Amino acid sequence: MTRPTETSPEALRPGESRAPLVSRPDREALGAAAQLMQTERPIDLELLTSVISRAFAQTMHMIHVANSRKDKRAGDPKVGGHPASCASSIHILAALHLVVREPQDFVACKPHASPVDHALHHLLQLFRQEGQDGQAPQWVGFEAAARAMHGLRRFSTPEHPEVFQSYHAKSDFDSFHFLPSGSVGIPPVASAYLSLAYRYAKDHGWELPANPHFWSLIGDSEFREGSLLEVMPECAERQLGNVCWIIDYNRQNLDGTRTSNPTTLHGADCERIERTALANGWRVVQLRHGSFREELFKQEGGAALREVFERAFSDYEYQMLLLKRDAATIRSRAKSRSAQASALLSKLSDADVVRAFADLGGHDVARLVAAYEFAKQPSDQPCMIIAHTVKGWNLACAADPSNHSALPDKQEQQAILTAAGLSWEQPFALFDPASREGRFLAQRRDQFRAGIEAHDRLREQNRALVRAAIERDGGIPESLDIDLSLFPSAHTQWMWGQLAAKLVRIGTSDEGGPHTGPKELSATETRWRTAADFVLTLSPDVGTSTNISGAMDSRIYGPDDQKPLDAELQLKLRHPQLVSHSERWTRHVRFEIAEANAMSAAGSFGALRALTGLPFCPIMTVYDFFVKRALDQLYYNLYWGSEFIVLGTPSGITLSSEGAQHSWKSDIQMPNLVTWEPLFAIEMDWILSDAIRRQMLGLNAGRSGVLLRAVTRAIPQRQLLELLRKHAASKQPGAASAPLAPAGANWVDALDESTLAVREDAELLAELRRNCLAGAYYLVDWRGYAGYEPGDNVVHVFSMGSVATEALEASTLLLQRGIFANVIHVSSPELLLGILGEQSGYEHLCSTLGIDGDLHAVEGAGESEAGLLSLAGRRVPILATCDGEAGLLDNLGSIVGVKQKTLAVRKFSKCGRPDEIYAYHHLDAASIVEAAGELLARTALENLRVSPSALARFQGMPRQRPDWRELWPKNAPEAH
Ligand SMILES: Cc1ncc(C[n+]2csc(CCOP(=O)(O)OP(=O)(O)O)c2C)c(N)n1
C-alpha cells in the first residue's frame, strides 16, 4: 500500500549520536547537564510549588472522599488508595506533566499513583469524555470534572458516569496516551514495545505523531519484577533511546521497609539497579540529592557529606533515621562515619540537619526536569532515572514501614487542604484563571488540547486512508487460497507457515527487497494487499521450528548496525537470513526465549490501530505450552483492548514424541479472547483470514485477542470433503427420496449415499466455512440415514483438535454396533460454549447444529401389558473428547440438558507416537467407543419421580405455593 509519507527524517535512527553514559563515575557530567538545561528551560519553581501543593492536596482528597462515602455498608471490603505511594511520586509526575511531557508522549505509571495523574490533569483541565454515538470526544467542564474527582473507585452509572477506576484505565477521563495499569511490572514493558511499534510503523513509511517519548514510573520493589528485568537488555539492543524509566526509589514496598543485603549487593539497592541498567546498555541518572543538599555540598566538608549520604547508610538504616527525624541521632551516626561531614552538620540548625537528611532528588522539580531533559537527548540507549524519594512525603506517615495503605485522618486532610489554599467545601477548585498559576496551566492546557486534537485528526486520517485502500483493493477475501493440491497430507502448523509466507509476500510485493521476484499478484492476492501490509510476525525463538522460516528470511526488523557475513565469508547457509535491518520489507520481530516480552510486544503493536488508526496485525508464533509464561501479559493485552493473534503451536499432548514435558495446553478463557483449534488446513486459512479481516475493518469487538492453536500431526486433507459429501444435507435437493445407507452397505429400504448426486463442493465448503467460523461443524452427520433414532441409538461426539481422527474411527466402529455417533468438530470452544457462546445464547450449538435436550419416547425396559405401553424417555447424550483439560468442553451437556462424558487430558504426559499417547490418555478410538456405550446406558437410567404435590395437582387440587413460572413469564416453557 502506498504510504502517506516517506520515513520521517526526525525518526531516531540507529547509530545516531550516542549520548554519554551518566553513571557514578560521570556524575559531574549530569550536574553540568542539569545546569545547562535549567538555564535553557526557565522554570518558575515558586509557581510550580504552588501548583504541586494543590495537586498534592487534591490527590489526597480524592482518596479521602473515596474512603468516606456514605453508602458504604457493613462488611464491604475496604476502599483504599495509596496516599503514601502517591506522595512519593508527586514531584516526579508533576515535573513530567507540568514541564517536560509533550502531548504525543506516552506514560505508564505505577498503578497506585494514578490519583496524582488525575489531580494534575484536573488542574490542567485535560479531562475528556468519549463522545456519544461516534461523536468526537468532548473536553469536560468544571462541574463534571469535580464529580470525577469525587468518583475515585466508585461504581459508574448512567447518572454518574464520572468515575476513575482504582488504577489507570481506558475509561478514565485522562487516559489519553496513558497505559492501563494494575499489575505492576507490565505497563513499562508494554510502553517500551510501543516505542518499538511506533518506530516500526515509521520505518515502514506510515505517518505518526512526531517523536513521542515513552515515560514509565516504576516502584523500586516493582523493579524486582522479572518482566522488567527480562525486557531491559532488549530495550538497549533494539536501541529504544526514547524510552525512559523512572524508578521511584523510596526504599519501601507494600509490606514495609525494603531490606536488601548491602554486603552481598555491595551497597544500597539503588547501586544494584544502576549496575543492572548499565550492564544492560541503559544510560543511568542516579538522582539522589535535592538542591538544598547540593548547596551544602559546595561548602567545606561538602564532599564528605555527599559521601556519607551516598555511601554510609544502608537503605534500611537510612529509612529508620528518616522515620526518627532527629537531628542529634543523624549527627551522631554521621560522625561515626566522617569527621568532616559531621563538622559540616554541626554548623546546621537541627531543622536543617533533618531537612538535609530528607532532601532527595526525587522531590526536587528542577533536578527532575534536568534529568528528564537528559533522557530526551537523542540517543540510541534507553534511559533510567533512579529518583530517590520518601514514601509518604509531607504526610504524617512519611517513611513509616506501615504506610503503604495508611490514610491521613480528617484532621491531617484538613491541614493539607488549608496548606494548599483549599477548603473542605471546594476541595477540587481550580486556580483563578487570572492568577500566575492559572495562566501557566491554561497555556499548557491549550498546548495539550491542541496536540491531542491534532493526534485525533491524524488517527482519523489514517483510518480513512486504510479504509479507502481496502475498498480500492476490492475488499478483503475470505481466504488466502493456499493451493493444497500438492500436499495431500498436512498439519495446521505447516499451514500457518504457508499463510505467513504468503501474507508477507503479498504485503511486501511493492516494497523491494530480496524476495520480490517477478511473480505478479493474483486477483485474490491483490485484494489482500493493504491488509497484508499490516501483518507482521513475532516469535520468542521458535520461528524456524513453527514453520515460518519463509516469512522470516531476510525480513527481521531491527537495528541495521550488523551486516550479514555469509556472502563475504562465502558461506552457503541452508537457513533463513536472520540479521536484522530496518528496510520496509522487514516483517518479523525476533525475540530471545522471552515469551513474556513477545506477548507484551504483540499487545503494543496490536494497540496501534486504536492509537494511530493504523491496524497493525501482530501474529506471535509461540509453543502453545509457553503461552502460560505470559498469561499476565496476555490478560493485560486483552484488558487494553489490543488487537493481536497468538499462534500457539504445536499444542497439547499431540506433541507426542516431544510432549512429555510440554504437553499442557494453554486452555484459557478470558474476556475479549477468542480461542480456535482448527483441524484441517483450510480451516486455518479461514480462521486467520477472518481474524485479520475483522481487525482491519474494526469488527472484532469483544474478541480482539485471538489464540489459535495448531499441531504438527498431519491428516489427509481430502478427508474433509469426503466426509461432508456423505451428509444427507449435502446431497442435491430431492436426490434423497428415501433414508440413506452408508456406501456399500446393504440396508433394506435405504439408498446407498454414494449413488446420490452431491451439491457443488464450493457450496459445501462455503457452508462449512460459516459453521467453522461460528465454532463447530458436523464432520459426521447421520441425520437422514436409515435407522437413525435419537433417544435410542444416537450419540453426539464433540471433538476438538487432532483427536478428531480417533473420534472418526470410533464413529465407524460404533456404526458396526448399530450406534450412530455424529462427530462434531469444535473449531472454537469460545464461540461454541465460552463467553462469546453465552453472549449469543448458544445460538450456533442449539439452533444451527440442532443439539438439544429433547426427551425422546422409546420403548421402556418393562413388559408391555394389555392396553399399556412401557415407555422410556431418553435423550441424545454428549461425548466430548479433546486434547486439553476437560473444562474446555465440559458444560456442553449442561447447556443443552443432557448427560455428558468428557475424555480429556487428566494426567501428565510422556513420550510416544500419537496413537500410543492418545491410548495412554484414553482418547483413542477404543476408549471413545467404550465411553459411548457407557453414556448410552446411563441415559437409559433416567428415573421418573413424581412428588405428592404434583400428584395432587393431577387430581385437580390447587397449587399450594405460588407458581415460580409467573416470576419469569418470558422464560417459562410454553406448556407446563
Ligand atoms: C504483579 C503485582 N504484584 C503485586 C501487586 C500488589 N502491589 C501493589 S503496590 C505493591 C508494592 C509496590 O511497592 P513499590 O514498587 O516499591 O512501590 P511504592 O508503592 O513503594 O512506591 C504491591 C506488592 C501488584 N499490583 N502487582
Coordinates of N, CA and C in Angstrom, one line a residue, residues 443-571:
Q443 N -2.1 27.8 29.6 CA -1.2 27.8 28.4 C -0.8 26.3 28.1
R444 N -0.5 25.6 29.2 CA -0.1 24.2 29.0 C -1.4 23.4 28.6
R445 N -2.5 23.7 29.2 CA -3.8 23.0 28.8 C -4.0 23.2 27.3
D446 N -3.8 24.4 26.8 CA -4.1 24.7 25.4 C -3.1 23.9 24.5
Q447 N -1.9 23.9 24.9 CA -0.9 23.2 24.2 C -1.2 21.7 24.1
F448 N -1.7 21.1 25.2 CA -2.0 19.7 25.2 C -3.3 19.4 24.4
R449 N -4.3 20.3 24.7 CA -5.6 20.1 23.9 C -5.3 20.1 22.4
A450 N -4.5 21.1 22.0 CA -4.3 21.2 20.6 C -3.5 20.0 20.1
G451 N -2.6 19.5 20.9 CA -1.8 18.3 20.5 C -2.7 17.1 20.4
I452 N -3.5 16.9 21.4 CA -4.4 15.8 21.4 C -5.4 15.8 20.3
E453 N -5.9 17.0 20.0 CA -6.9 17.1 18.9 C -6.2 16.8 17.6
A454 N -5.0 17.3 17.4 CA -4.2 17.0 16.2 C -4.0 15.6 16.0
H455 N -3.7 14.9 17.2 CA -3.5 13.5 17.1 C -4.8 12.8 16.7
D456 N -5.9 13.2 17.2 CA -7.2 12.6 16.8 C -7.4 12.7 15.3
R457 N -7.1 13.9 14.8 CA -7.3 14.1 13.4 C -6.4 13.2 12.5
L458 N -5.1 13.1 13.0 CA -4.2 12.2 12.2 C -4.7 10.8 12.3
R459 N -5.2 10.3 13.4 CA -5.7 9.0 13.5 C -6.9 8.8 12.6
E460 N -7.8 9.7 12.6 CA -9.0 9.6 11.7 C -8.5 9.6 10.2
Q461 N -7.5 10.4 9.9 CA -7.0 10.5 8.6 C -6.4 9.1 8.2
N462 N -5.6 8.5 9.1 CA -5.1 7.2 8.8 C -6.2 6.2 8.6
R463 N -7.2 6.3 9.5 CA -8.3 5.3 9.4 C -8.9 5.4 8.0
A464 N -9.2 6.6 7.6 CA -9.8 6.8 6.3 C -8.9 6.3 5.1
L465 N -7.7 6.6 5.3 CA -6.7 6.1 4.3 C -6.7 4.6 4.1
V466 N -6.7 3.9 5.3 CA -6.7 2.4 5.2 C -8.1 1.9 4.7
R467 N -9.2 2.5 5.1 CA -10.5 2.1 4.6 C -10.5 2.2 3.1
A468 N -10.1 3.4 2.6 CA -10.2 3.6 1.2 C -9.3 2.6 0.4
A469 N -8.1 2.3 1.0 CA -7.2 1.4 0.3 C -7.8 0.0 0.3
I470 N -8.5 -0.4 1.4 CA -9.1 -1.7 1.3 C -10.2 -1.8 0.3
E471 N -11.0 -0.7 0.3 CA -12.0 -0.6 -0.8 C -11.5 -0.7 -2.2
R472 N -10.4 0.1 -2.4 CA -9.7 0.0 -3.7 C -9.3 -1.4 -4.1
D473 N -8.8 -2.1 -3.0 CA -8.3 -3.5 -3.3 C -9.5 -4.4 -3.7
G474 N -10.7 -4.0 -3.3 CA -11.9 -4.8 -3.6 C -12.3 -5.6 -2.4
G475 N -12.0 -5.1 -1.3 CA -12.4 -5.8 0.0 C -11.6 -7.0 0.3
I476 N -11.5 -7.4 1.6 CA -10.6 -8.5 2.0 C -11.3 -9.8 1.7
P477 N -10.6 -10.7 1.0 CA -11.2 -12.0 0.7 C -11.4 -12.9 1.9
E478 N -12.1 -14.0 1.7 CA -12.4 -14.9 2.8 C -11.3 -15.8 3.1
S479 N -10.3 -16.0 2.1 CA -9.2 -16.9 2.4 C -8.0 -16.4 1.6
L480 N -6.9 -17.1 1.9 CA -5.7 -16.7 1.1 C -5.4 -17.7 0.0
D481 N -6.4 -18.6 -0.2 CA -6.3 -19.5 -1.3 C -5.0 -20.3 -1.4
I482 N -4.6 -20.9 -0.4 CA -3.3 -21.7 -0.5 C -3.7 -23.0 -1.3
D483 N -2.8 -23.3 -2.3 CA -3.1 -24.4 -3.1 C -2.6 -25.7 -2.4
L484 N -3.5 -26.5 -2.0 CA -3.2 -27.7 -1.2 C -3.0 -28.9 -2.0
S485 N -3.2 -28.8 -3.3 CA -3.3 -30.0 -4.2 C -2.0 -30.8 -4.1
L486 N -0.9 -30.1 -3.8 CA 0.4 -30.8 -3.8 C 0.7 -31.4 -2.4
F487 N -0.2 -31.1 -1.5 CA 0.1 -31.5 -0.1 C -1.1 -32.4 0.4
P488 N -1.2 -33.6 0.0 CA -2.4 -34.4 0.4 C -2.5 -34.6 1.9
S489 N -1.4 -34.6 2.6 CA -1.4 -34.7 4.0 C -0.7 -33.5 4.6
A490 N -1.4 -32.8 5.5 CA -0.8 -31.6 6.0 C -1.2 -31.4 7.4
H491 N -0.4 -30.6 8.2 CA -0.9 -30.3 9.5 C -1.1 -28.8 9.6
T492 N -1.8 -28.4 10.7 CA -2.2 -27.0 10.8 C -1.0 -26.1 11.0
Q493 N 0.1 -26.6 11.7 CA 1.2 -25.7 11.8 C 1.9 -25.4 10.5
W494 N 2.0 -26.4 9.7 CA 2.5 -26.3 8.3 C 1.7 -25.2 7.6
M495 N 0.4 -25.3 7.7 CA -0.5 -24.4 7.0 C -0.2 -23.0 7.5
W496 N 0.1 -22.8 8.8 CA 0.4 -21.5 9.3 C 1.6 -20.9 8.6
G497 N 2.6 -21.8 8.4 CA 3.8 -21.3 7.7 C 3.5 -20.8 6.3
Q498 N 2.6 -21.6 5.6 CA 2.2 -21.2 4.2 C 1.5 -19.9 4.2
L499 N 0.6 -19.7 5.2 CA -0.1 -18.5 5.3 C 0.7 -17.3 5.6
A500 N 1.7 -17.5 6.5 CA 2.6 -16.4 6.9 C 3.4 -16.0 5.7
A501 N 3.9 -17.0 5.0 CA 4.8 -16.7 3.9 C 4.0 -15.9 2.8
K502 N 2.8 -16.3 2.6 CA 2.0 -15.7 1.6 C 1.6 -14.2 2.0
L503 N 1.2 -14.1 3.2 CA 0.9 -12.7 3.7 C 2.1 -11.8 3.6
V504 N 3.2 -12.3 4.0 CA 4.4 -11.5 3.9 C 4.8 -11.2 2.4
R505 N 4.7 -12.2 1.6 CA 5.0 -11.9 0.2 C 4.1 -10.9 -0.4
I506 N 2.8 -11.0 -0.1 CA 1.8 -10.0 -0.7 C 2.1 -8.6 -0.1
G507 N 2.3 -8.6 1.2 CA 2.5 -7.3 1.9 C 3.7 -6.6 1.5
T508 N 4.7 -7.3 1.1 CA 6.0 -6.7 0.7 C 6.2 -6.6 -0.8
S509 N 5.1 -7.0 -1.6 CA 5.3 -7.1 -3.0 C 5.7 -5.8 -3.7
D510 N 5.4 -4.7 -3.0 CA 5.7 -3.4 -3.6 C 6.8 -2.7 -2.8
E511 N 7.5 -3.4 -2.0 CA 8.5 -2.8 -1.1 C 9.9 -3.0 -1.5
G512 N 10.1 -3.7 -2.6 CA 11.5 -4.1 -3.0 C 12.0 -5.2 -2.0
G513 N 13.3 -5.4 -2.0 CA 13.9 -6.4 -1.1 C 14.2 -7.7 -1.9
P514 N 14.9 -8.6 -1.2 CA 15.4 -9.7 -1.8 C 14.4 -10.7 -2.4
H515 N 13.2 -10.7 -1.8 CA 12.3 -11.7 -2.2 C 11.2 -11.3 -3.2
T516 N 11.3 -10.1 -3.7 CA 10.3 -9.6 -4.6 C 10.7 -10.0 -6.0
G517 N 10.2 -11.1 -6.4 CA 10.5 -11.6 -7.8 C 9.6 -11.0 -8.8
P518 N 9.6 -11.6 -10.0 CA 8.7 -11.1 -11.0 C 7.2 -11.5 -10.8
K519 N 7.0 -12.5 -9.9 CA 5.7 -13.0 -9.7 C 4.6 -11.9 -9.4
E520 N 3.7 -11.8 -10.3 CA 2.6 -10.8 -10.2 C 1.6 -11.4 -9.1
L521 N 0.9 -10.5 -8.5 CA -0.1 -10.9 -7.6 C -1.3 -11.4 -8.3
S522 N -1.9 -12.4 -7.8 CA -3.2 -12.9 -8.5 C -4.3 -11.9 -8.1
A523 N -5.5 -12.2 -8.7 CA -6.6 -11.3 -8.4 C -6.9 -11.3 -6.9
T524 N -6.9 -12.5 -6.3 CA -7.3 -12.6 -4.9 C -6.2 -12.0 -4.1
E525 N -4.9 -12.2 -4.4 CA -3.8 -11.7 -3.7 C -3.9 -10.2 -3.7
T526 N -4.3 -9.6 -4.8 CA -4.3 -8.1 -4.9 C -5.3 -7.6 -3.9
R527 N -6.4 -8.3 -3.7 CA -7.4 -7.8 -2.7 C -6.8 -7.9 -1.3
W528 N -5.7 -8.7 -1.1 CA -5.1 -8.8 0.3 C -4.1 -7.7 0.5
R529 N -3.8 -6.9 -0.5 CA -2.6 -6.0 -0.4 C -2.5 -5.2 0.8
T530 N -3.6 -4.4 1.1 CA -3.5 -3.5 2.2 C -3.4 -4.2 3.5
A531 N -4.3 -5.2 3.7 CA -4.3 -6.0 4.9 C -3.0 -6.6 5.2
A532 N -2.4 -7.3 4.2 CA -1.2 -8.0 4.3 C 0.0 -7.0 4.7
D533 N -0.2 -5.8 4.2 CA 0.9 -4.8 4.5 C 1.0 -4.6 6.1
F534 N -0.1 -4.8 6.8 CA -0.1 -4.5 8.2 C 0.3 -5.7 9.1
V535 N 0.4 -6.9 8.4 CA 0.7 -8.1 9.2 C 2.2 -8.2 9.5
L536 N 2.5 -8.5 10.7 CA 3.9 -8.8 11.0 C 3.9 -10.0 11.9
T537 N 5.0 -10.7 11.9 CA 5.1 -11.9 12.8 C 6.2 -11.6 13.9
L538 N 6.0 -12.3 15.0 CA 6.9 -12.2 16.2 C 7.1 -13.6 16.7
S539 N 8.2 -13.8 17.3 CA 8.4 -15.1 17.9 C 9.5 -15.2 18.9
P540 N 9.3 -15.8 20.1 CA 10.3 -15.9 21.1 C 11.2 -17.1 20.7
D541 N 12.0 -17.0 19.7 CA 13.0 -18.0 19.4 C 12.4 -19.3 18.9
V542 N 11.2 -19.3 18.4 CA 10.6 -20.6 17.8 C 10.0 -20.3 16.5
G543 N 10.6 -19.4 15.7 CA 10.0 -19.1 14.4 C 10.4 -20.2 13.4
T544 N 11.6 -20.6 13.4 CA 12.0 -21.7 12.4 C 11.3 -23.0 12.8
S545 N 11.1 -23.2 14.1 CA 10.5 -24.5 14.4 C 9.0 -24.5 14.4
T546 N 8.4 -23.3 14.1 CA 7.0 -23.3 13.9 C 6.6 -23.0 12.5
N547 N 7.5 -23.3 11.6 CA 7.3 -23.3 10.1 C 7.2 -21.9 9.5
I548 N 7.8 -20.9 10.1 CA 7.7 -19.6 9.5 C 9.0 -19.1 9.0
S549 N 9.9 -20.0 8.7 CA 11.2 -19.6 8.2 C 11.1 -18.7 6.9
G550 N 10.1 -19.1 6.1 CA 9.9 -18.4 4.8 C 9.5 -17.0 5.1
A551 N 8.7 -16.8 6.1 CA 8.3 -15.4 6.4 C 9.4 -14.6 7.1
M552 N 10.3 -15.3 7.7 CA 11.4 -14.6 8.5 C 12.6 -14.2 7.6
D553 N 12.8 -15.0 6.6 CA 14.1 -14.9 5.8 C 14.3 -13.5 5.3
S554 N 15.4 -12.9 5.7 CA 15.8 -11.5 5.3 C 14.8 -10.4 5.8
R555 N 13.9 -10.8 6.6 CA 12.8 -9.8 7.0 C 12.8 -9.5 8.4
I556 N 13.9 -9.7 9.1 CA 14.0 -9.4 10.5 C 14.1 -7.9 10.7
Y557 N 13.1 -7.3 11.4 CA 13.1 -5.9 11.7 C 14.0 -5.6 12.9
G558 N 14.8 -4.6 12.8 CA 15.6 -4.2 14.0 C 16.7 -3.3 13.5
P559 N 17.6 -2.9 14.4 CA 18.7 -2.0 14.1 C 19.6 -2.6 12.9
D560 N 20.1 -1.7 12.1 CA 20.9 -2.3 11.0 C 22.4 -2.0 11.2
D561 N 22.8 -2.3 12.4 CA 24.2 -2.0 12.6 C 25.1 -3.2 12.4
Q562 N 24.5 -4.4 12.1 CA 25.3 -5.6 11.8 C 25.0 -6.1 10.4
K563 N 26.0 -6.3 9.7 CA 25.8 -6.8 8.3 C 25.9 -8.3 8.2
P564 N 25.0 -8.9 7.4 CA 25.2 -10.4 7.2 C 26.6 -10.7 6.6
L565 N 27.2 -11.8 7.1 CA 28.5 -12.1 6.7 C 28.6 -13.3 5.8
D566 N 27.5 -14.0 5.6 CA 27.5 -15.2 4.8 C 28.1 -15.0 3.4
A567 N 27.7 -13.9 2.7 CA 28.2 -13.7 1.4 C 29.7 -13.5 1.5
E568 N 30.1 -12.5 2.4 CA 31.5 -12.2 2.5 C 32.4 -13.4 2.8
L569 N 31.9 -14.2 3.7 CA 32.7 -15.4 4.1 C 32.4 -16.6 3.2
Q570 N 31.7 -16.4 2.1 CA 31.3 -17.4 1.2 C 30.7 -18.7 1.9
L571 N 29.8 -18.4 2.8 CA 29.1 -19.5 3.5 C 27.8 -19.7 2.8

